[in-house]
Amino acid sequence: HVEGNVYVSSNLTVSGNVSDLNVVSNVNMLHTSNTASIKLNSNVVTEFPRSKKLIKYPRVVIASGQSGLSGGYTQDGYTVQASSEWGGTHMTSNVFNGIKSYQTGSPPDYAWLSGGDPDTYTMSTGLATTVDQFQDENGSWVGLALPDKIKLSSVHLYNRRDQSNSVRPARKGIVWGSDGGSTWYRIKDFTNGSMDGALNVISVDSNALYDHFRVQITEMHNSPQKDAVAIGELEFYGVPE
C-alpha cells in the first residue's frame, strides 16, 4: 500500500494475486528512445487535422442533353434541375458536362438556355419577369442536389461562348442553398456578371452546410436583346462536411 509518489526508473512488474493495475489519473508516456510499444488490448486513436482543400462539385461529369424538368435528372447521386429549358441541344445537364466553352463552327452547342417564352426576360431592360420564379423572386434558375453536404466557397459560372448576337449572358442573380431541399436560404447575390468574359467567379461567405443549391438569374445583359438567358457551365467549389 503506497500513499505517496512512486518513481520507477526501470521496469514495473505487477505479480501475485493482483491481476489489474488501476490508474485513476493520466499516464504520461515520456519519449526516451526512437521506439515505443503499447500492449494488452490497448486502443489507440489518432486525430488528424481536416483537409481544407476545395473540391469541385459535381465530382463527376454529368451526361449532356438531359432534361432538368419534372424532377430533374439524377446520375451518380447528383440531381440537376431547372425552372425551364429551351430544349433541343440546350438541356439543363449541359452546364455540368465539363465543356466550358463553345465557339461558332464547333457544334454541338453545349449550353443551357431558359425557356423560350418571350416574357421570361424583358427585351428592353434584361430584367426577368414572372414566367420563371423562385422564392418570390423573378428569374430562371439551375439547381444541383449533392449526395453530401458541403460548405460552399464559390460558384464558377461560365458564359455561353457563341456568336455575339446569341450569347445571352447573366448580369445579376442569386445563389440559394438548402439542407434537404425544403427550406431555402439566400446565401449570395451577385451583380457583376460579365458580358464578354467566359468566367464569372461568385464568392460565397457562409459557414452553413447545404446539399442543395440553385443559381437564379434575375437579370441578363440586354445588348443584344434576347428573351432567354444562357449558362455554359456551372461549378460549385466547397469543403465537404
PDB file of C-alpha atoms in Angstrom:
ATOM      1  CA  HIS A   1       0.000   0.000   0.000  1.00  0.00           C
ATOM      2  CA  VAL A   2       1.620   3.224  -1.205  1.00  0.00           C
ATOM      3  CA  GLU A   3       0.209   6.578  -0.138  1.00  0.00           C
ATOM      4  CA  GLY A   4       2.806   8.830  -1.737  1.00  0.00           C
ATOM      5  CA  ASN A   5       4.580   9.094  -5.078  1.00  0.00           C
ATOM      6  CA  VAL A   6       6.252   6.124  -6.711  1.00  0.00           C
ATOM      7  CA  TYR A   7       9.141   6.702  -9.097  1.00  0.00           C
ATOM      8  CA  VAL A   8      10.123   3.727 -11.212  1.00  0.00           C
ATOM      9  CA  SER A   9      13.422   4.068 -13.052  1.00  0.00           C
ATOM     10  CA  SER A  10      13.291   0.667 -14.697  1.00  0.00           C
ATOM     11  CA  ASN A  11      10.536  -1.872 -15.381  1.00  0.00           C
ATOM     12  CA  LEU A  12       7.350  -2.049 -13.276  1.00  0.00           C
ATOM     13  CA  THR A  13       6.074  -5.597 -12.821  1.00  0.00           C
ATOM     14  CA  VAL A  14       2.754  -6.426 -11.121  1.00  0.00           C
ATOM     15  CA  SER A  15       2.534 -10.043  -9.912  1.00  0.00           C
ATOM     16  CA  GLY A  16       0.970 -12.179  -7.246  1.00  0.00           C
ATOM     17  CA  ASN A  17      -2.765 -12.134  -6.640  1.00  0.00           C
ATOM     18  CA  VAL A  18      -3.166  -8.699  -8.195  1.00  0.00           C
ATOM     19  CA  SER A  19      -4.455  -9.001 -11.794  1.00  0.00           C
ATOM     20  CA  ASP A  20      -5.063  -5.359 -12.598  1.00  0.00           C
ATOM     21  CA  LEU A  21      -3.107  -2.171 -12.265  1.00  0.00           C
ATOM     22  CA  ASN A  22      -5.655   0.612 -11.996  1.00  0.00           C
ATOM     23  CA  VAL A  23      -4.563   4.147 -12.808  1.00  0.00           C
ATOM     24  CA  VAL A  24      -7.148   6.778 -11.938  1.00  0.00           C
ATOM     25  CA  SER A  25      -5.252   9.727 -13.383  1.00  0.00           C
ATOM     26  CA  ASN A  26      -3.240  10.397 -16.517  1.00  0.00           C
ATOM     27  CA  VAL A  27      -0.459   8.139 -17.707  1.00  0.00           C
ATOM     28  CA  ASN A  28       2.282  10.292 -19.155  1.00  0.00           C
ATOM     29  CA  MET A  29       4.324   8.382 -21.691  1.00  0.00           C
ATOM     30  CA  LEU A  30       7.682  10.113 -21.987  1.00  0.00           C
ATOM     31  CA  HIS A  31       9.730   9.722 -25.131  1.00  0.00           C
ATOM     32  CA  THR A  32      13.072   8.182 -24.157  1.00  0.00           C
ATOM     33  CA  SER A  33      14.079   6.462 -27.388  1.00  0.00           C
ATOM     34  CA  ASN A  34      13.077   6.167 -31.022  1.00  0.00           C
ATOM     35  CA  THR A  35      10.811   3.187 -30.365  1.00  0.00           C
ATOM     36  CA  ALA A  36       7.666   2.657 -28.310  1.00  0.00           C
ATOM     37  CA  SER A  37       5.165  -0.127 -27.739  1.00  0.00           C
ATOM     38  CA  ILE A  38       1.628  -0.338 -26.357  1.00  0.00           C
ATOM     39  CA  LYS A  39       0.345  -3.751 -25.340  1.00  0.00           C
ATOM     40  CA  LEU A  40      -2.517  -5.670 -23.723  1.00  0.00           C
ATOM     41  CA  ASN A  41      -5.610  -4.767 -25.716  1.00  0.00           C
ATOM     42  CA  SER A  42      -4.803  -1.078 -25.831  1.00  0.00           C
ATOM     43  CA  ASN A  43      -6.843   1.139 -28.186  1.00  0.00           C
ATOM     44  CA  VAL A  44      -5.052   3.988 -29.889  1.00  0.00           C
ATOM     45  CA  VAL A  45      -6.991   6.841 -31.546  1.00  0.00           C
ATOM     46  CA  THR A  46      -5.136   9.319 -33.709  1.00  0.00           C
ATOM     47  CA  GLU A  47      -6.853  12.521 -34.880  1.00  0.00           C
ATOM     48  CA  PHE A  48      -5.589  14.241 -38.000  1.00  0.00           C
ATOM     49  CA  PRO A  49      -6.387  17.879 -38.864  1.00  0.00           C
ATOM     50  CA  ARG A  50      -9.088  18.145 -41.526  1.00  0.00           C
ATOM     51  CA  SER A  51      -8.045  18.950 -45.044  1.00  0.00           C
ATOM     52  CA  LYS A  52      -9.325  22.347 -46.203  1.00  0.00           C
ATOM     53  CA  LYS A  53      -8.717  21.725 -49.880  1.00  0.00           C
ATOM     54  CA  LEU A  54     -11.593  22.916 -52.036  1.00  0.00           C
ATOM     55  CA  ILE A  55     -13.370  20.289 -54.102  1.00  0.00           C
ATOM     56  CA  LYS A  56     -15.270  20.925 -57.319  1.00  0.00           C
ATOM     57  CA  TYR A  57     -18.870  19.710 -57.462  1.00  0.00           C
ATOM     58  CA  PRO A  58     -20.323  17.766 -59.068  1.00  0.00           C
ATOM     59  CA  ARG A  59     -17.367  15.415 -58.742  1.00  0.00           C
ATOM     60  CA  VAL A  60     -18.462  13.542 -61.860  1.00  0.00           C
ATOM     61  CA  VAL A  61     -19.202  14.601 -65.431  1.00  0.00           C
ATOM     62  CA  ILE A  62     -22.956  14.691 -65.996  1.00  0.00           C
ATOM     63  CA  ALA A  63     -24.158  13.394 -69.352  1.00  0.00           C
ATOM     64  CA  SER A  64     -25.110  16.066 -71.879  1.00  0.00           C
ATOM     65  CA  GLY A  65     -28.611  16.508 -73.226  1.00  0.00           C
ATOM     66  CA  GLN A  66     -30.580  15.534 -70.085  1.00  0.00           C
ATOM     67  CA  SER A  67     -33.649  17.486 -69.019  1.00  0.00           C
ATOM     68  CA  GLY A  68     -33.860  19.196 -65.647  1.00  0.00           C
ATOM     69  CA  LEU A  69     -37.645  19.442 -65.718  1.00  0.00           C
ATOM     70  CA  SER A  70     -40.201  17.240 -63.921  1.00  0.00           C
ATOM     71  CA  GLY A  71     -37.953  16.282 -61.026  1.00  0.00           C
ATOM     72  CA  GLY A  72     -34.725  16.593 -62.971  1.00  0.00           C
ATOM     73  CA  TYR A  73     -32.069  14.114 -63.992  1.00  0.00           C
ATOM     74  CA  THR A  74     -30.071  12.016 -61.487  1.00  0.00           C
ATOM     75  CA  GLN A  75     -26.650  10.494 -62.079  1.00  0.00           C
ATOM     76  CA  ASP A  76     -24.142   9.108 -59.558  1.00  0.00           C
ATOM     77  CA  GLY A  77     -26.030  10.652 -56.652  1.00  0.00           C
ATOM     78  CA  TYR A  78     -26.320  14.137 -58.201  1.00  0.00           C
ATOM     79  CA  THR A  79     -29.620  15.601 -59.393  1.00  0.00           C
ATOM     80  CA  VAL A  80     -29.797  18.520 -61.823  1.00  0.00           C
ATOM     81  CA  GLN A  81     -32.928  20.639 -62.161  1.00  0.00           C
ATOM     82  CA  ALA A  82     -34.084  23.832 -63.820  1.00  0.00           C
ATOM     83  CA  SER A  83     -37.093  26.112 -63.819  1.00  0.00           C
ATOM     84  CA  SER A  84     -37.286  25.899 -67.614  1.00  0.00           C
ATOM     85  CA  GLU A  85     -35.146  24.996 -70.613  1.00  0.00           C
ATOM     86  CA  TRP A  86     -35.147  25.743 -74.301  1.00  0.00           C
ATOM     87  CA  GLY A  87     -34.856  22.088 -75.259  1.00  0.00           C
ATOM     88  CA  GLY A  88     -33.021  20.513 -78.161  1.00  0.00           C
ATOM     89  CA  THR A  89     -29.283  20.871 -77.536  1.00  0.00           C
ATOM     90  CA  HIS A  90     -29.791  23.378 -74.714  1.00  0.00           C
ATOM     91  CA  MET A  91     -30.777  20.981 -71.910  1.00  0.00           C
ATOM     92  CA  THR A  92     -30.100  21.517 -68.210  1.00  0.00           C
ATOM     93  CA  SER A  93     -27.399  18.873 -67.724  1.00  0.00           C
ATOM     94  CA  ASN A  94     -25.187  20.668 -70.249  1.00  0.00           C
ATOM     95  CA  VAL A  95     -23.967  23.052 -67.534  1.00  0.00           C
ATOM     96  CA  PHE A  96     -22.380  20.109 -65.678  1.00  0.00           C
ATOM     97  CA  ASN A  97     -20.822  18.200 -68.597  1.00  0.00           C
ATOM     98  CA  GLY A  98     -17.334  19.695 -68.246  1.00  0.00           C
ATOM     99  CA  ILE A  99     -17.490  21.606 -71.550  1.00  0.00           C
ATOM    100  CA  LYS A 100     -16.829  25.225 -70.609  1.00  0.00           C
ATOM    101  CA  SER A 101     -16.932  26.927 -73.983  1.00  0.00           C
ATOM    102  CA  TYR A 102     -18.385  26.700 -77.429  1.00  0.00           C
ATOM    103  CA  GLN A 103     -17.106  28.514 -80.447  1.00  0.00           C
ATOM    104  CA  THR A 104     -19.053  29.183 -83.623  1.00  0.00           C
ATOM    105  CA  GLY A 105     -18.477  26.433 -86.133  1.00  0.00           C
ATOM    106  CA  SER A 106     -17.764  23.791 -83.476  1.00  0.00           C
ATOM    107  CA  PRO A 107     -21.171  22.258 -82.721  1.00  0.00           C
ATOM    108  CA  PRO A 108     -22.943  20.961 -80.769  1.00  0.00           C
ATOM    109  CA  ASP A 109     -23.699  23.964 -78.591  1.00  0.00           C
ATOM    110  CA  TYR A 110     -23.393  22.604 -75.042  1.00  0.00           C
ATOM    111  CA  ALA A 111     -25.162  25.283 -73.021  1.00  0.00           C
ATOM    112  CA  TRP A 112     -28.356  25.654 -71.025  1.00  0.00           C
ATOM    113  CA  LEU A 113     -30.932  28.192 -72.135  1.00  0.00           C
ATOM    114  CA  SER A 114     -34.024  29.103 -70.171  1.00  0.00           C
ATOM    115  CA  GLY A 115     -37.420  28.594 -71.742  1.00  0.00           C
ATOM    116  CA  GLY A 116     -38.090  30.460 -74.950  1.00  0.00           C
ATOM    117  CA  ASP A 117     -41.213  32.295 -73.798  1.00  0.00           C
ATOM    118  CA  PRO A 118     -40.739  35.896 -74.892  1.00  0.00           C
ATOM    119  CA  ASP A 119     -41.977  37.105 -71.488  1.00  0.00           C
ATOM    120  CA  THR A 120     -39.244  35.318 -69.498  1.00  0.00           C
ATOM    121  CA  TYR A 121     -36.870  38.301 -69.789  1.00  0.00           C
ATOM    122  CA  THR A 122     -37.980  41.771 -70.808  1.00  0.00           C
ATOM    123  CA  MET A 123     -36.288  42.637 -74.050  1.00  0.00           C
ATOM    124  CA  SER A 124     -35.773  46.326 -73.276  1.00  0.00           C
ATOM    125  CA  THR A 125     -34.325  46.027 -69.763  1.00  0.00           C
ATOM    126  CA  GLY A 126     -32.991  42.496 -69.391  1.00  0.00           C
ATOM    127  CA  LEU A 127     -34.997  42.050 -66.186  1.00  0.00           C
ATOM    128  CA  ALA A 128     -36.688  38.733 -65.511  1.00  0.00           C
ATOM    129  CA  THR A 129     -40.464  38.754 -65.414  1.00  0.00           C
ATOM    130  CA  THR A 130     -42.944  36.398 -63.739  1.00  0.00           C
ATOM    131  CA  VAL A 131     -42.705  33.363 -66.011  1.00  0.00           C
ATOM    132  CA  ASP A 132     -39.893  31.728 -64.002  1.00  0.00           C
ATOM    133  CA  GLN A 133     -39.884  32.367 -60.272  1.00  0.00           C
ATOM    134  CA  PHE A 134     -38.248  31.045 -57.106  1.00  0.00           C
ATOM    135  CA  GLN A 135     -38.865  32.190 -53.518  1.00  0.00           C
ATOM    136  CA  ASP A 136     -40.972  35.055 -54.909  1.00  0.00           C
ATOM    137  CA  GLU A 137     -38.023  36.286 -56.986  1.00  0.00           C
ATOM    138  CA  ASN A 138     -38.317  36.581 -60.754  1.00  0.00           C
ATOM    139  CA  GLY A 139     -35.777  34.733 -62.840  1.00  0.00           C
ATOM    140  CA  SER A 140     -34.870  31.349 -64.313  1.00  0.00           C
ATOM    141  CA  TRP A 141     -32.669  29.006 -62.279  1.00  0.00           C
ATOM    142  CA  VAL A 142     -30.495  25.885 -62.490  1.00  0.00           C
ATOM    143  CA  GLY A 143     -30.178  23.594 -59.477  1.00  0.00           C
ATOM    144  CA  LEU A 144     -27.834  20.867 -58.225  1.00  0.00           C
ATOM    145  CA  ALA A 145     -28.531  18.395 -55.393  1.00  0.00           C
ATOM    146  CA  LEU A 146     -25.462  16.686 -53.874  1.00  0.00           C
ATOM    147  CA  PRO A 147     -25.207  13.322 -52.094  1.00  0.00           C
ATOM    148  CA  ASP A 148     -23.453  15.027 -49.134  1.00  0.00           C
ATOM    149  CA  LYS A 149     -23.480  18.455 -47.534  1.00  0.00           C
ATOM    150  CA  ILE A 150     -20.694  20.945 -48.183  1.00  0.00           C
ATOM    151  CA  LYS A 151     -19.674  24.412 -47.060  1.00  0.00           C
ATOM    152  CA  LEU A 152     -19.847  26.352 -50.302  1.00  0.00           C
ATOM    153  CA  SER A 153     -16.937  28.681 -51.046  1.00  0.00           C
ATOM    154  CA  SER A 154     -17.646  29.875 -54.597  1.00  0.00           C
ATOM    155  CA  VAL A 155     -19.586  29.268 -57.772  1.00  0.00           C
ATOM    156  CA  HIS A 156     -17.933  29.444 -61.183  1.00  0.00           C
ATOM    157  CA  LEU A 157     -20.403  30.498 -63.850  1.00  0.00           C
ATOM    158  CA  TYR A 158     -19.129  30.246 -67.414  1.00  0.00           C
ATOM    159  CA  ASN A 159     -20.896  32.278 -70.075  1.00  0.00           C
ATOM    160  CA  ARG A 160     -22.044  30.665 -73.259  1.00  0.00           C
ATOM    161  CA  ARG A 161     -19.480  31.315 -75.973  1.00  0.00           C
ATOM    162  CA  ASP A 162     -21.103  31.701 -79.376  1.00  0.00           C
ATOM    163  CA  GLN A 163     -21.889  34.359 -81.915  1.00  0.00           C
ATOM    164  CA  SER A 164     -22.165  37.805 -80.321  1.00  0.00           C
ATOM    165  CA  ASN A 165     -25.877  38.059 -81.039  1.00  0.00           C
ATOM    166  CA  SER A 166     -26.820  34.876 -79.184  1.00  0.00           C
ATOM    167  CA  VAL A 167     -24.604  34.690 -76.072  1.00  0.00           C
ATOM    168  CA  ARG A 168     -27.366  35.720 -73.613  1.00  0.00           C
ATOM    169  CA  PRO A 169     -25.049  36.269 -70.593  1.00  0.00           C
ATOM    170  CA  ALA A 170     -26.247  36.613 -66.993  1.00  0.00           C
ATOM    171  CA  ARG A 171     -25.768  40.015 -65.360  1.00  0.00           C
ATOM    172  CA  LYS A 172     -27.360  39.638 -61.898  1.00  0.00           C
ATOM    173  CA  GLY A 173     -28.552  36.718 -59.843  1.00  0.00           C
ATOM    174  CA  ILE A 174     -28.901  34.873 -56.544  1.00  0.00           C
ATOM    175  CA  VAL A 175     -27.258  31.743 -55.126  1.00  0.00           C
ATOM    176  CA  TRP A 176     -29.655  29.738 -52.941  1.00  0.00           C
ATOM    177  CA  GLY A 177     -28.788  26.923 -50.527  1.00  0.00           C
ATOM    178  CA  SER A 178     -30.822  24.311 -48.671  1.00  0.00           C
ATOM    179  CA  ASP A 179     -30.270  21.428 -46.273  1.00  0.00           C
ATOM    180  CA  GLY A 180     -32.602  18.781 -47.632  1.00  0.00           C
ATOM    181  CA  GLY A 181     -34.374  20.863 -50.273  1.00  0.00           C
ATOM    182  CA  SER A 182     -37.318  22.119 -48.188  1.00  0.00           C
ATOM    183  CA  THR A 183     -36.213  25.413 -46.633  1.00  0.00           C
ATOM    184  CA  TRP A 184     -34.095  27.643 -48.832  1.00  0.00           C
ATOM    185  CA  TYR A 185     -31.668  30.377 -47.825  1.00  0.00           C
ATOM    186  CA  ARG A 186     -30.442  33.293 -49.886  1.00  0.00           C
ATOM    187  CA  ILE A 187     -26.685  32.949 -49.431  1.00  0.00           C
ATOM    188  CA  LYS A 188     -25.307  35.263 -52.123  1.00  0.00           C
ATOM    189  CA  ASP A 189     -26.437  37.999 -54.505  1.00  0.00           C
ATOM    190  CA  PHE A 190     -24.174  38.779 -57.452  1.00  0.00           C
ATOM    191  CA  THR A 191     -24.443  41.875 -59.631  1.00  0.00           C
ATOM    192  CA  ASN A 192     -21.335  41.977 -61.804  1.00  0.00           C
ATOM    193  CA  GLY A 193     -21.838  39.208 -64.333  1.00  0.00           C
ATOM    194  CA  SER A 194     -19.576  39.825 -67.298  1.00  0.00           C
ATOM    195  CA  MET A 195     -20.819  40.140 -70.847  1.00  0.00           C
ATOM    196  CA  ASP A 196     -17.699  39.231 -72.793  1.00  0.00           C
ATOM    197  CA  GLY A 197     -15.565  37.202 -70.375  1.00  0.00           C
ATOM    198  CA  ALA A 198     -16.032  33.469 -70.200  1.00  0.00           C
ATOM    199  CA  LEU A 199     -15.816  33.044 -66.411  1.00  0.00           C
ATOM    200  CA  ASN A 200     -17.687  34.677 -63.538  1.00  0.00           C
ATOM    201  CA  VAL A 201     -16.440  33.771 -60.033  1.00  0.00           C
ATOM    202  CA  ILE A 202     -19.145  34.225 -57.396  1.00  0.00           C
ATOM    203  CA  SER A 203     -17.565  34.164 -53.919  1.00  0.00           C
ATOM    204  CA  VAL A 204     -19.771  32.929 -51.067  1.00  0.00           C
ATOM    205  CA  ASP A 205     -19.176  33.859 -47.414  1.00  0.00           C
ATOM    206  CA  SER A 206     -21.188  31.295 -45.461  1.00  0.00           C
ATOM    207  CA  ASN A 207     -20.356  28.712 -42.777  1.00  0.00           C
ATOM    208  CA  ALA A 208     -23.602  26.778 -43.231  1.00  0.00           C
ATOM    209  CA  LEU A 209     -23.664  23.296 -44.735  1.00  0.00           C
ATOM    210  CA  TYR A 210     -26.011  22.613 -47.654  1.00  0.00           C
ATOM    211  CA  ASP A 211     -26.644  19.756 -50.069  1.00  0.00           C
ATOM    212  CA  HIS A 212     -28.981  21.607 -52.450  1.00  0.00           C
ATOM    213  CA  PHE A 213     -28.046  24.694 -54.470  1.00  0.00           C
ATOM    214  CA  ARG A 214     -29.761  26.846 -57.073  1.00  0.00           C
ATOM    215  CA  VAL A 215     -28.332  29.644 -59.185  1.00  0.00           C
ATOM    216  CA  GLN A 216     -31.084  32.028 -60.231  1.00  0.00           C
ATOM    217  CA  ILE A 217     -30.580  34.670 -62.922  1.00  0.00           C
ATOM    218  CA  THR A 218     -32.612  37.791 -62.207  1.00  0.00           C
ATOM    219  CA  GLU A 219     -31.205  39.977 -64.949  1.00  0.00           C
ATOM    220  CA  MET A 220     -29.355  39.378 -68.206  1.00  0.00           C
ATOM    221  CA  HIS A 221     -27.415  41.750 -70.401  1.00  0.00           C
ATOM    222  CA  ASN A 222     -29.853  43.293 -72.850  1.00  0.00           C
ATOM    223  CA  SER A 223     -27.423  44.112 -75.620  1.00  0.00           C
ATOM    224  CA  PRO A 224     -28.024  42.210 -77.777  1.00  0.00           C
ATOM    225  CA  GLN A 225     -31.630  41.941 -76.692  1.00  0.00           C
ATOM    226  CA  LYS A 226     -32.778  38.353 -76.195  1.00  0.00           C
ATOM    227  CA  ASP A 227     -35.658  36.728 -74.331  1.00  0.00           C
ATOM    228  CA  ALA A 228     -33.785  33.865 -72.625  1.00  0.00           C
ATOM    229  CA  VAL A 229     -30.661  33.565 -70.501  1.00  0.00           C
ATOM    230  CA  ALA A 230     -27.785  31.125 -71.129  1.00  0.00           C
ATOM    231  CA  ILE A 231     -25.148  29.403 -68.976  1.00  0.00           C
ATOM    232  CA  GLY A 232     -22.276  27.469 -70.492  1.00  0.00           C
ATOM    233  CA  GLU A 233     -21.067  25.678 -67.344  1.00  0.00           C
ATOM    234  CA  LEU A 234     -21.554  25.752 -63.560  1.00  0.00           C
ATOM    235  CA  GLU A 235     -19.025  24.585 -60.959  1.00  0.00           C
ATOM    236  CA  PHE A 236     -19.563  24.599 -57.188  1.00  0.00           C
ATOM    237  CA  TYR A 237     -16.430  24.719 -55.006  1.00  0.00           C
ATOM    238  CA  GLY A 238     -16.600  23.793 -51.345  1.00  0.00           C
ATOM    239  CA  VAL A 239     -15.359  21.704 -48.431  1.00  0.00           C
ATOM    240  CA  PRO A 240     -17.307  18.534 -47.550  1.00  0.00           C
ATOM    241  CA  GLU A 241     -18.992  18.139 -44.179  1.00  0.00           C
TER     242      GLU A 241
END
